[in-house]
C-alpha atoms as a PDB file:
ATOM      1  CA  MET A   1     120.992  89.171 194.222  1.00  0.00           C
ATOM      2  CA  GLN A   2     123.184  86.596 192.472  1.00  0.00           C
ATOM      3  CA  LEU A   3     122.690  82.960 193.449  1.00  0.00           C
ATOM      4  CA  SER A   4     124.727  79.885 192.636  1.00  0.00           C
ATOM      5  CA  SER A   5     121.940  77.563 191.476  1.00  0.00           C
ATOM      6  CA  ILE A   6     118.540  77.537 189.851  1.00  0.00           C
ATOM      7  CA  GLU A   7     117.248  75.420 192.725  1.00  0.00           C
ATOM      8  CA  GLN A   8     118.149  78.155 195.221  1.00  0.00           C
ATOM      9  CA  ALA A   9     116.372  80.787 193.147  1.00  0.00           C
ATOM     10  CA  GLU A  10     113.285  78.637 192.665  1.00  0.00           C
ATOM     11  CA  SER A  11     113.111  77.840 196.394  1.00  0.00           C
ATOM     12  CA  LEU A  12     113.034  81.595 197.044  1.00  0.00           C
ATOM     13  CA  GLY A  13     110.322  82.053 194.414  1.00  0.00           C
ATOM     14  CA  LEU A  14     112.539  84.154 192.149  1.00  0.00           C
ATOM     15  CA  PRO A  15     111.722  84.152 188.422  1.00  0.00           C
ATOM     16  CA  ILE A  16     114.169  82.322 186.161  1.00  0.00           C
ATOM     17  CA  PRO A  17     113.736  83.514 182.538  1.00  0.00           C
ATOM     18  CA  CYS A  18     114.922  80.277 180.926  1.00  0.00           C
ATOM     19  CA  ARG A  19     112.290  78.391 182.915  1.00  0.00           C
ATOM     20  CA  ALA A  20     109.494  80.919 182.259  1.00  0.00           C
ATOM     21  CA  PHE A  21     109.980  81.375 178.484  1.00  0.00           C
ATOM     22  CA  ASP A  22     110.126  78.906 175.618  1.00  0.00           C
ATOM     23  CA  PRO A  23     113.653  77.402 175.592  1.00  0.00           C
ATOM     24  CA  GLU A  24     113.820  77.951 171.823  1.00  0.00           C
ATOM     25  CA  VAL A  25     114.175  81.676 172.547  1.00  0.00           C
ATOM     26  CA  PHE A  26     117.664  81.003 173.911  1.00  0.00           C
ATOM     27  CA  PHE A  27     118.694  79.144 170.740  1.00  0.00           C
ATOM     28  CA  ALA A  28     117.283  81.664 168.246  1.00  0.00           C
ATOM     29  CA  GLU A  29     118.501  82.122 164.687  1.00  0.00           C
ATOM     30  CA  THR A  30     117.874  85.804 164.030  1.00  0.00           C
ATOM     31  CA  PRO A  31     120.054  88.525 165.553  1.00  0.00           C
ATOM     32  CA  ALA A  32     116.974  90.333 166.947  1.00  0.00           C
ATOM     33  CA  ASP A  33     115.760  87.194 168.716  1.00  0.00           C
ATOM     34  CA  VAL A  34     119.237  86.568 170.153  1.00  0.00           C
ATOM     35  CA  GLU A  35     119.332  90.111 171.548  1.00  0.00           C
ATOM     36  CA  TYR A  36     115.877  89.534 173.061  1.00  0.00           C
ATOM     37  CA  ALA A  37     117.119  86.344 174.765  1.00  0.00           C
ATOM     38  CA  LYS A  38     120.185  88.162 176.092  1.00  0.00           C
ATOM     39  CA  SER A  39     117.939  90.895 177.501  1.00  0.00           C
ATOM     40  CA  LEU A  40     115.863  88.299 179.364  1.00  0.00           C
ATOM     41  CA  CYS A  41     119.009  87.175 181.190  1.00  0.00           C
ATOM     42  CA  GLY A  42     119.621  90.710 182.478  1.00  0.00           C
ATOM     43  CA  THR A  43     117.483  90.286 185.601  1.00  0.00           C
ATOM     44  CA  CYS A  44     118.209  86.603 186.211  1.00  0.00           C
ATOM     45  CA  PRO A  45     119.454  85.865 189.753  1.00  0.00           C
ATOM     46  CA  VAL A  46     121.666  82.989 188.518  1.00  0.00           C
ATOM     47  CA  LYS A  47     123.147  84.804 185.508  1.00  0.00           C
ATOM     48  CA  GLU A  48     126.767  84.604 186.702  1.00  0.00           C
ATOM     49  CA  ALA A  49     126.516  80.942 187.698  1.00  0.00           C
ATOM     50  CA  CYS A  50     124.838  80.137 184.373  1.00  0.00           C
ATOM     51  CA  LEU A  51     127.629  81.787 182.399  1.00  0.00           C
ATOM     52  CA  ALA A  52     130.329  80.116 184.498  1.00  0.00           C
ATOM     53  CA  GLY A  53     128.707  76.714 183.989  1.00  0.00           C
ATOM     54  CA  ALA A  54     128.373  77.240 180.240  1.00  0.00           C
ATOM     55  CA  LEU A  55     132.040  78.213 179.977  1.00  0.00           C
ATOM     56  CA  GLU A  56     133.047  75.188 182.042  1.00  0.00           C
ATOM     57  CA  ARG A  57     130.917  72.828 179.913  1.00  0.00           C
ATOM     58  CA  ARG A  58     132.030  74.577 176.718  1.00  0.00           C
ATOM     59  CA  GLU A  59     128.441  74.969 175.526  1.00  0.00           C
ATOM     60  CA  PRO A  60     128.458  74.935 171.724  1.00  0.00           C
ATOM     61  CA  TRP A  61     125.389  77.133 171.007  1.00  0.00           C
ATOM     62  CA  GLY A  62     122.835  79.427 172.540  1.00  0.00           C
ATOM     63  CA  VAL A  63     122.475  82.233 175.026  1.00  0.00           C
ATOM     64  CA  TRP A  64     123.840  81.374 178.471  1.00  0.00           C
ATOM     65  CA  GLY A  65     124.201  83.877 181.299  1.00  0.00           C
ATOM     66  CA  GLY A  66     123.402  86.745 178.959  1.00  0.00           C
ATOM     67  CA  GLU A  67     126.154  85.859 176.478  1.00  0.00           C
ATOM     68  CA  LEU A  68     125.924  84.283 173.032  1.00  0.00           C
ATOM     69  CA  PHE A  69     127.903  81.122 172.367  1.00  0.00           C
ATOM     70  CA  VAL A  70     128.717  80.148 168.777  1.00  0.00           C
ATOM     71  CA  GLN A  71     130.800  77.008 168.272  1.00  0.00           C
ATOM     72  CA  GLY A  72     131.787  77.081 171.936  1.00  0.00           C
ATOM     73  CA  VAL A  73     133.064  80.678 171.901  1.00  0.00           C
ATOM     74  CA  VAL A  74     131.400  83.764 173.376  1.00  0.00           C
ATOM     75  CA  VAL A  75     130.646  86.285 170.619  1.00  0.00           C
ATOM     76  CA  ALA A  76     129.266  89.811 170.931  1.00  0.00           C
ATOM     77  CA  ARG A  77     126.631  89.690 168.189  1.00  0.00           C
ATOM     78  CA  LYS A  78     125.018  87.171 165.915  1.00  0.00           C
ATOM     79  CA  ARG A  79     125.428  87.922 162.239  1.00  0.00           C
ATOM     80  CA  PRO A  80     122.436  87.511 159.956  1.00  0.00           C
ATOM     81  CA  ARG A  81     122.434  84.627 157.511  1.00  0.00           C
ATOM     82  CA  GLY A  82     123.827  85.156 154.041  1.00  0.00           C
ATOM     83  CA  ARG A  83     126.644  87.148 152.572  1.00  0.00           C
ATOM     84  CA  PRO A  84     127.471  90.620 153.848  1.00  0.00           C
ATOM     85  CA  ARG A  85     126.411  93.507 151.645  1.00  0.00           C
ATOM     86  CA  LYS A  86     129.011  94.930 149.292  1.00  0.00           C
ATOM     87  CA  THR A  87     127.720  98.465 149.750  1.00  0.00           C
ATOM     88  CA  GLU A  88     126.338 100.393 152.689  1.00  0.00           C
ATOM     89  CA  VAL A  89     122.568 100.519 153.024  1.00  0.00           C
ATOM     90  CA  MET A  90     121.227 104.052 152.908  1.00  0.00           C
ATOM     91  CA  ALA A  91     119.081 104.729 155.988  1.00  0.00           C
END
């Protein structure tokens, strides 16, 4: 069920991940933590409204509605800090 506001979801007693977890999770630095935050949004009943609001407000950073914003743009993945490797890592 997708709702249009957090207040609606809370009045129905539905769990809202960004209210239940530490907010820092949604502004994480490491790619693994960002993916974890995005996964938390997967079951959120206000996911679509959250994403629409973030796009409208042009949120500069963080995970909103299951998407990662970097400098106001939705990006697929967060890159780790530092320079990219020059050679492939052998697995």
